[in-house]
Tab-separated table of C-alpha atoms in Angstrom:
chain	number	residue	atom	x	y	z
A	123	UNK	CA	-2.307	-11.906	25.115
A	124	UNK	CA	-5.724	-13.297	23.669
A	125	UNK	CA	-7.514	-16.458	23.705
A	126	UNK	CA	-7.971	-18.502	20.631
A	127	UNK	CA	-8.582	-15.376	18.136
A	128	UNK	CA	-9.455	-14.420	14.363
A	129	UNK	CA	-7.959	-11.229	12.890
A	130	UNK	CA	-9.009	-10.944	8.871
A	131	UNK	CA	-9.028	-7.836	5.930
A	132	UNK	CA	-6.652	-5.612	8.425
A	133	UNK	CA	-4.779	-2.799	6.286
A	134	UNK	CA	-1.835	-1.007	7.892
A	135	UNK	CA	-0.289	1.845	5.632
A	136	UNK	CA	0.858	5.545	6.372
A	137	UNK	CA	-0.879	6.321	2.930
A	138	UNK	CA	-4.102	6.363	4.675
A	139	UNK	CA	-3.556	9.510	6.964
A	140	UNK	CA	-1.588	11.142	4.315
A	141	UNK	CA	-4.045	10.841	1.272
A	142	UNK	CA	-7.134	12.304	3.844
A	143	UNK	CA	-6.660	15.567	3.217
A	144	UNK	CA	-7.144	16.562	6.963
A	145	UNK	CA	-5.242	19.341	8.483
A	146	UNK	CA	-1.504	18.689	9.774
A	147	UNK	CA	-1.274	15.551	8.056
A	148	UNK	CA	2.094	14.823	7.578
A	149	UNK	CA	3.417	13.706	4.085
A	150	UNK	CA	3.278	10.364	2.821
A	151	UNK	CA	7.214	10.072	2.821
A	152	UNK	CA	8.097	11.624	5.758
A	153	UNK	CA	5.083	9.647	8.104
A	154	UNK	CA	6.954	6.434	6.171
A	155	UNK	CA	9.836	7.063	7.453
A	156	UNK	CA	8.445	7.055	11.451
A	157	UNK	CA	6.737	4.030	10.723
A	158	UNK	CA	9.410	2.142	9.348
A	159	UNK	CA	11.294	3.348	12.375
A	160	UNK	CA	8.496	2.671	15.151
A	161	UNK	CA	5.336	0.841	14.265
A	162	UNK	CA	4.433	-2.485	14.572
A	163	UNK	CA	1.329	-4.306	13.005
A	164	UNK	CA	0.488	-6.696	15.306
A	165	UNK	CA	1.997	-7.655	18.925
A	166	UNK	CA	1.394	-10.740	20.399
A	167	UNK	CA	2.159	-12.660	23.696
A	168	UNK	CA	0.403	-15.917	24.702
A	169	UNK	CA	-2.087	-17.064	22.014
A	170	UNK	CA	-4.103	-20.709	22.142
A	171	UNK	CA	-4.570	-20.978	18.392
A	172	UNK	CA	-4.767	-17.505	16.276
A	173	UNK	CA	-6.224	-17.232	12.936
A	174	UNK	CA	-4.841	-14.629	10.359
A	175	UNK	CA	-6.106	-14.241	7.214
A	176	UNK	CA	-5.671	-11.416	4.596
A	177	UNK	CA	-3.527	-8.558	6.258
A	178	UNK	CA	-1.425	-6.107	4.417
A	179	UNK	CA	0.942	-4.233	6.279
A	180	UNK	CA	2.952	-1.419	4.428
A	181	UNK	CA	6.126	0.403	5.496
A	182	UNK	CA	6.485	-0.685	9.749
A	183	UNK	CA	8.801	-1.177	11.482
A	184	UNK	CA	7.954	-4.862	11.948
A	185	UNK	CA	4.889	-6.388	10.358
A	186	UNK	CA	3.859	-9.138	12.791
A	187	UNK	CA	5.962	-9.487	16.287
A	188	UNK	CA	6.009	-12.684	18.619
A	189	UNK	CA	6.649	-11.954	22.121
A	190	UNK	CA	5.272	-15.255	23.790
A	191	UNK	CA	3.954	-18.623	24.040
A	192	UNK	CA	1.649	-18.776	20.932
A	193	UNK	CA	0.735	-20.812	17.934
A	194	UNK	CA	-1.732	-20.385	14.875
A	195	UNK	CA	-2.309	-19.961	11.225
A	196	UNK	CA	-1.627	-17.376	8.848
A	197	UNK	CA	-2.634	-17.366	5.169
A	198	UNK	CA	-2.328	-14.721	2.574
A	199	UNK	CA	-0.450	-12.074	3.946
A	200	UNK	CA	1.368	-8.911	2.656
A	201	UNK	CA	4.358	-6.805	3.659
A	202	UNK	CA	5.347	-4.296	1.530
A	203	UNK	CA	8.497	-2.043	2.590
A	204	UNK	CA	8.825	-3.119	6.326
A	205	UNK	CA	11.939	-3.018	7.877
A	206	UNK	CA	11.252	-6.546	9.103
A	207	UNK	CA	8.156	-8.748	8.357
A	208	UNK	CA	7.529	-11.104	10.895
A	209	UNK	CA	9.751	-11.374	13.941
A	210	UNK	CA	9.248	-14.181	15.989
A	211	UNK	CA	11.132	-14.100	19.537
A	212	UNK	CA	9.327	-16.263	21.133
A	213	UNK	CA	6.498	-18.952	20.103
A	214	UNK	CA	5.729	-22.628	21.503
A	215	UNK	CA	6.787	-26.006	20.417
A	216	UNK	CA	2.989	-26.799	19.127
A	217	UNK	CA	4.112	-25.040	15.992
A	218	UNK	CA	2.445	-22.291	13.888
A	219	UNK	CA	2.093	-21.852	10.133
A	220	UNK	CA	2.002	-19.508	7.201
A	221	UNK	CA	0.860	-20.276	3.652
A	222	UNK	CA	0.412	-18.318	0.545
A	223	UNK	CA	1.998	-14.777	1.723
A	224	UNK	CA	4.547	-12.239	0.205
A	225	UNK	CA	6.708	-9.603	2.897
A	226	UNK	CA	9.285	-7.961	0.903
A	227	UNK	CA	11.529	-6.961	3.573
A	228	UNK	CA	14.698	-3.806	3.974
A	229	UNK	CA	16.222	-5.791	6.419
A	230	UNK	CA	14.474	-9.703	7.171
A	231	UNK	CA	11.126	-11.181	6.127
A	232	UNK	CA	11.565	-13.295	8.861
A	233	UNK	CA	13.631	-13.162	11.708
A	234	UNK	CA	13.806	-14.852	14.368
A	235	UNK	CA	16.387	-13.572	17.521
A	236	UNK	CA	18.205	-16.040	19.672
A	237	UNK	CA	14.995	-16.288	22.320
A	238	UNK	CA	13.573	-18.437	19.393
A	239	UNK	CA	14.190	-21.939	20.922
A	240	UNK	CA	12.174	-24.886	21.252
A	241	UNK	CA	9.620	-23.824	18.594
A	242	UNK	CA	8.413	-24.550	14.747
A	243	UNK	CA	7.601	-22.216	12.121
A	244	UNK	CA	6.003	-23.936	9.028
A	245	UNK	CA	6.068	-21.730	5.611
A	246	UNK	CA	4.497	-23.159	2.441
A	247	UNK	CA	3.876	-21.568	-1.378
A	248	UNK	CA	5.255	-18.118	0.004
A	249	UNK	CA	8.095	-15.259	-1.309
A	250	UNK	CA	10.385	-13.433	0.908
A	251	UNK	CA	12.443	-11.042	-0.047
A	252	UNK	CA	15.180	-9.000	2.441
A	253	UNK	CA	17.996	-6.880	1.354
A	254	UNK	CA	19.979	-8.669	4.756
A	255	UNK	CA	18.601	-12.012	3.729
A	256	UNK	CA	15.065	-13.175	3.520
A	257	UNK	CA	14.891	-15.898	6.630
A	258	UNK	CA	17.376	-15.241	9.278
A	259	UNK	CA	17.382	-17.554	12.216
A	260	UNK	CA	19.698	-16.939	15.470
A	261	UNK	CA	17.916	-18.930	18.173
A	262	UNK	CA	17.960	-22.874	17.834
A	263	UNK	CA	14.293	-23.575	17.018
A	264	UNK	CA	13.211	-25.517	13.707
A	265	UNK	CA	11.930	-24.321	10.434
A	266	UNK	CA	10.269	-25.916	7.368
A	267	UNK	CA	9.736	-24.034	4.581
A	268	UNK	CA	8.027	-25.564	1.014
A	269	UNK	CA	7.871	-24.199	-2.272
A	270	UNK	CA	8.893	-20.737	-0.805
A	271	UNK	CA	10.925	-18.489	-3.417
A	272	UNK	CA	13.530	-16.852	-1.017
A	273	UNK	CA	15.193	-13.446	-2.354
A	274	UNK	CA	18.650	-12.117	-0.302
A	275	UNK	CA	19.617	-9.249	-1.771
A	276	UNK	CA	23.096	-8.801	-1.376
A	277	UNK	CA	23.666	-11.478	1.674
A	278	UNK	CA	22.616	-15.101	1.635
A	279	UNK	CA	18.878	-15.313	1.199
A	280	UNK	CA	18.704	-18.092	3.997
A	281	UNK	CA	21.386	-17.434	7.620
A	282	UNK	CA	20.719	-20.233	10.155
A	283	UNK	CA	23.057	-19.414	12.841
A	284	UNK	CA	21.626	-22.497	14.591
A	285	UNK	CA	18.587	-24.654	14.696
A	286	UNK	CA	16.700	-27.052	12.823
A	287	UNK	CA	15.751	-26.648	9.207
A	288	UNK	CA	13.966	-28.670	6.063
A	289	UNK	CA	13.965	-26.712	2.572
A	290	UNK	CA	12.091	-28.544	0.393
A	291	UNK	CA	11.057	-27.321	-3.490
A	292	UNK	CA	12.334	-23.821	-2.526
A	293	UNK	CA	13.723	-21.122	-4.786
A	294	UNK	CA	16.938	-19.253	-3.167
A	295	UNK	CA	18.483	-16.237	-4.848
A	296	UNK	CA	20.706	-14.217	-3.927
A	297	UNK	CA	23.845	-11.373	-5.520
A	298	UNK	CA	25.560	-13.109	-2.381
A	299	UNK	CA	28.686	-15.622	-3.162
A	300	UNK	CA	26.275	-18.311	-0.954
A	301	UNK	CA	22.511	-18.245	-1.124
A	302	UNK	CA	22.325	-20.205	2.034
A	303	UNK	CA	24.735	-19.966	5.071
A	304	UNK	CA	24.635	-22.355	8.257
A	305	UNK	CA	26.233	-21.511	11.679
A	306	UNK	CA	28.133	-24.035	13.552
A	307	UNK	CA	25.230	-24.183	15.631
A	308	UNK	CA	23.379	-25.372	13.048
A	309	UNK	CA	21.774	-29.101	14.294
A	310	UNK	CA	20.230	-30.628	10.752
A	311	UNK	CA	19.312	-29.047	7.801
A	312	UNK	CA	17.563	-31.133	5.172
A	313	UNK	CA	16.910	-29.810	1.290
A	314	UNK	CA	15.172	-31.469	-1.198
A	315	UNK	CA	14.942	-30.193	-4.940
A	316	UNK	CA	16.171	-26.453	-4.144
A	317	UNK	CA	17.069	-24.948	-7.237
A	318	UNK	CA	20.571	-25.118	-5.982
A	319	UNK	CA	23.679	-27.819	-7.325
A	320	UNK	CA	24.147	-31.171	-5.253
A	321	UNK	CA	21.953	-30.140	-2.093
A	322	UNK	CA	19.599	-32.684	-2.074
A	323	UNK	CA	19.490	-34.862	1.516
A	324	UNK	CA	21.347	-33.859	4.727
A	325	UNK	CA	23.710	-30.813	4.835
A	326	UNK	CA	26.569	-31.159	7.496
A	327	UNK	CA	26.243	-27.706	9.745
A	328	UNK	CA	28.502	-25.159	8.635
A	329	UNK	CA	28.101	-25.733	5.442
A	330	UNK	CA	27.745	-22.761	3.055
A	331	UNK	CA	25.841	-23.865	-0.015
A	332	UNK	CA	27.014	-22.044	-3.414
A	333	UNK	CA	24.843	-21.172	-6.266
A	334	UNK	CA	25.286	-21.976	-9.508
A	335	UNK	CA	28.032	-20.486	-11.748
């Protein structure tokens, strides 16, 4: 847990050790593989205001992880080949915000478990991409997201198993029957010029949005 905190031009990769030529180190593949499996970029717990800029985090297990009260600003991030990007468990109800990022994803660029309650998550002019959907939300907190491009692989590229959520000038794509998939848990979800047919205004929860044929 830190006080109000600046973190900026942080690389995380297991190419490092494995292109320095020093004894025992293990290859680049192989040292991938543990960190996709074990390592996490950043940890946090109670944070008054944090300030991330310009962090690139390459195959870990889980980019950025939110473990407690916090709340803060993040701007030009990148995750390359993480099995999740940012996982936020816990955060506060003051709200926190990313802008301008990429995290390319195996499973989630974002995730956030069912201990995610009673906070906001603001994303603006970013693109996530996750083979099990690129925003997956479990708890019932809220989430805004503008002019994001969201990628799901084969599964929806947005899952809202309950919550709050406002899509607004956002780019969903998915090989999935259903870009975007809402639990019955689901409170409000608002979209507004999604490249998607007849989803502008309020979606009823448990609706499943189709794309295009």
């Amino acid at each position: 847990s830190w006080d109000i905190t600046r973190v900026e031009d942080v690389r995380l990769s297991p190419e490092y050790w494995a292109a320095a030529g020093l004894p025992g180190a293990p290859g680049r593949e192989a040292l991938a593989g543990y960190t996709r499996a074990h390592a996490i970029g950043i940890e946090a717990g109670m944070i008054d205001w944090y300030y991330f800029t310009d962090l690139t985090f390459v195959a870990l297990e889980r980019g950025l992880y939110w473990n407690g009260s916090n709340n803060g600003q993040l701007f030009a991030l990148t995750m390359e080949d993480c099995t999740y990007g940012m996982v936020a468990e816990k955060t506060n109800g003051i709200g926190s915000m990313m802008n301008a990022s990429r995290i390319d994803a195996r499973r989630h660029a974002l995730w956030f478990p069912a201990h995610y309650t009673r906070a906001v998550y603001s994303f603006s002019d970013c693109t996530f991409s996750g083979e099990a959907g690129a925003v997956c939300m479990d708890g019932d907190g809220a989430l805004m997201l503008s002019r994001c491009t969201l990628v799901g692989g084969h599964a929806p590229a947005v899952t809202l198993a309950g919550g709050t959520a406002a899509l607004a000038d956002c780019a969903l794509y998915s090989a999935a029957d259903a870009p975007l998939a809402l639990g019955g848990a689901v409170k409000k979800v608002y979209l507004t010029g999604e490249e998607l047919p007849d989803c502008s205004g309020e979606v009823p929860p448990g609706t499943v949005v189709t794309a295009p044929p």
